[in-house]
């Protein structure tokens, strides 16, 4: 059974930092690219960041570029999202996802497995 479990969310003040983790099981982690998405109340789910199977390529949404960093540890079957300089508009439920496409993937429809999400709230 494939599982993706996010952790590390919480409440933080504007300008603060959080590190999200996505622990996976039931899949061969290195055979998947990974992505992070987020969904704020009343809004569509949006792409945040993606990383290729070996970590060699990353891509970010313009709204988080320069503030967020996606990474992965294939030995630990875990992906990460380091979030710095957080803003109130970053408040959302954050989801990790795995795609069998080995390259970076932006479209949510191309991801095969999803986590349950973790809440990030940035207070002003």
Short mmCIF file of C-alpha atoms in Angstrom, two decimals:
data_model
loop_
_atom_site.label_atom_id
_atom_site.label_comp_id
_atom_site.label_asym_id
_atom_site.label_seq_id
_atom_site.Cartn_x
_atom_site.Cartn_y
_atom_site.Cartn_z
CA UNK A 1 0.00 0.00 0.00
CA UNK A 2 1.42 3.32 -1.10
CA UNK A 3 1.48 6.04 1.53
CA UNK A 4 2.66 9.63 1.46
CA UNK A 5 2.59 11.32 4.85
CA UNK A 6 3.25 15.03 5.21
CA UNK A 7 4.43 16.59 8.44
CA UNK A 8 5.96 19.83 9.65
CA UNK A 9 3.05 22.17 9.14
CA UNK A 10 1.89 24.61 11.78
CA UNK A 11 1.36 28.22 12.73
CA UNK A 12 4.14 30.71 12.07
CA UNK A 13 4.46 34.48 11.96
CA UNK A 14 5.12 36.45 8.79
CA UNK A 15 8.77 36.14 7.87
CA UNK A 16 9.17 32.83 9.65
CA UNK A 17 10.19 29.44 8.32
CA UNK A 18 8.85 25.92 8.24
CA UNK A 19 10.20 22.68 6.83
CA UNK A 20 7.67 20.22 5.49
CA UNK A 21 8.51 16.55 5.11
CA UNK A 22 6.84 13.92 2.96
CA UNK A 23 7.65 10.40 4.07
CA UNK A 24 6.76 7.72 1.54
CA UNK A 25 6.28 3.99 1.74
CA UNK A 26 5.03 1.26 -0.55
CA UNK A 27 6.73 2.64 -3.63
CA UNK A 28 10.23 2.73 -5.07
CA UNK A 29 10.94 6.35 -4.21
CA UNK A 30 13.75 6.89 -6.69
CA UNK A 31 11.38 5.88 -9.51
CA UNK A 32 9.22 8.94 -8.91
CA UNK A 33 9.52 12.65 -9.29
CA UNK A 34 7.98 14.53 -6.40
CA UNK A 35 5.93 17.66 -6.12
CA UNK A 36 4.34 19.97 -3.60
CA UNK A 37 0.97 21.62 -4.09
CA UNK A 38 -1.18 23.80 -1.88
CA UNK A 39 -4.82 24.70 -1.54
CA UNK A 40 -6.10 27.73 0.29
CA UNK A 41 -9.74 27.99 1.43
CA UNK A 42 -12.02 28.72 -1.49
CA UNK A 43 -9.23 28.39 -4.04
CA UNK A 44 -8.07 25.79 -6.52
CA UNK A 45 -5.16 23.53 -5.69
CA UNK A 46 -2.00 25.12 -7.08
CA UNK A 47 1.45 23.91 -7.95
CA UNK A 48 4.27 24.95 -5.63
CA UNK A 49 7.43 23.00 -6.53
CA UNK A 50 8.69 19.83 -8.16
CA UNK A 51 11.91 17.82 -8.15
CA UNK A 52 13.13 15.13 -10.52
CA UNK A 53 13.84 11.56 -9.46
CA UNK A 54 17.50 12.21 -8.63
CA UNK A 55 17.10 15.75 -7.36
CA UNK A 56 19.01 17.12 -10.31
CA UNK A 57 16.23 19.36 -11.56
CA UNK A 58 13.81 21.53 -9.65
CA UNK A 59 11.13 23.98 -10.66
CA UNK A 60 9.08 26.47 -8.66
CA UNK A 61 5.97 28.53 -8.97
CA UNK A 62 6.82 32.20 -9.37
CA UNK A 63 5.04 32.98 -6.12
CA UNK A 64 7.53 30.95 -4.07
CA UNK A 65 10.72 31.21 -6.12
CA UNK A 66 13.63 32.37 -4.01
CA UNK A 67 11.80 31.60 -0.75
CA UNK A 68 11.02 27.87 -0.94
CA UNK A 69 13.42 25.01 -1.62
CA UNK A 70 12.39 21.50 -2.58
CA UNK A 71 14.74 18.61 -1.93
CA UNK A 72 14.71 14.85 -1.50
CA UNK A 73 16.66 12.11 0.20
CA UNK A 74 16.32 8.90 -1.78
CA UNK A 75 17.98 6.92 1.02
CA UNK A 76 15.22 8.01 3.39
CA UNK A 77 12.36 7.88 0.85
CA UNK A 78 11.47 11.42 1.87
CA UNK A 79 10.90 14.72 0.13
CA UNK A 80 11.15 18.11 1.78
CA UNK A 81 9.94 21.66 1.30
CA UNK A 82 11.91 24.33 3.12
CA UNK A 83 9.80 27.46 3.33
CA UNK A 84 11.43 30.75 4.31
CA UNK A 85 10.18 34.33 4.45
CA UNK A 86 6.64 33.10 4.81
CA UNK A 87 3.76 35.41 3.99
CA UNK A 88 0.08 35.29 4.97
CA UNK A 89 -0.76 34.38 1.38
CA UNK A 90 1.21 31.16 1.84
CA UNK A 91 -1.50 29.95 4.22
CA UNK A 92 -2.92 26.72 2.81
CA UNK A 93 -3.04 22.98 3.14
CA UNK A 94 0.15 21.64 1.58
CA UNK A 95 0.15 18.32 -0.23
CA UNK A 96 3.01 16.21 -1.51
CA UNK A 97 2.59 14.05 -4.56
CA UNK A 98 4.55 11.43 -6.49
CA UNK A 99 4.68 11.01 -10.26
CA UNK A 100 5.98 8.02 -12.21
CA UNK A 101 7.35 10.51 -14.70
CA UNK A 102 10.97 10.91 -13.70
CA UNK A 103 11.26 14.50 -14.83
CA UNK A 104 9.85 17.60 -13.17
CA UNK A 105 6.07 17.69 -13.33
CA UNK A 106 3.86 20.73 -12.90
CA UNK A 107 0.38 19.44 -13.75
CA UNK A 108 -1.47 17.89 -10.84
CA UNK A 109 -3.16 15.43 -13.21
CA UNK A 110 0.22 13.81 -13.92
CA UNK A 111 0.78 12.81 -10.31
CA UNK A 112 -0.12 9.29 -9.31
CA UNK A 113 -0.04 9.34 -5.54
CA UNK A 114 -1.01 12.02 -3.02
CA UNK A 115 -0.63 12.64 0.67
CA UNK A 116 -3.38 13.79 2.99
CA UNK A 117 -1.99 17.28 3.44
CA UNK A 118 -0.61 19.38 6.27
CA UNK A 119 -1.90 22.80 7.33
CA UNK A 120 0.38 25.82 7.14
CA UNK A 121 -0.91 29.04 8.66
CA UNK A 122 1.05 32.28 8.46
CA UNK A 123 -0.15 35.04 10.76
CA UNK A 124 0.30 38.70 9.92
#
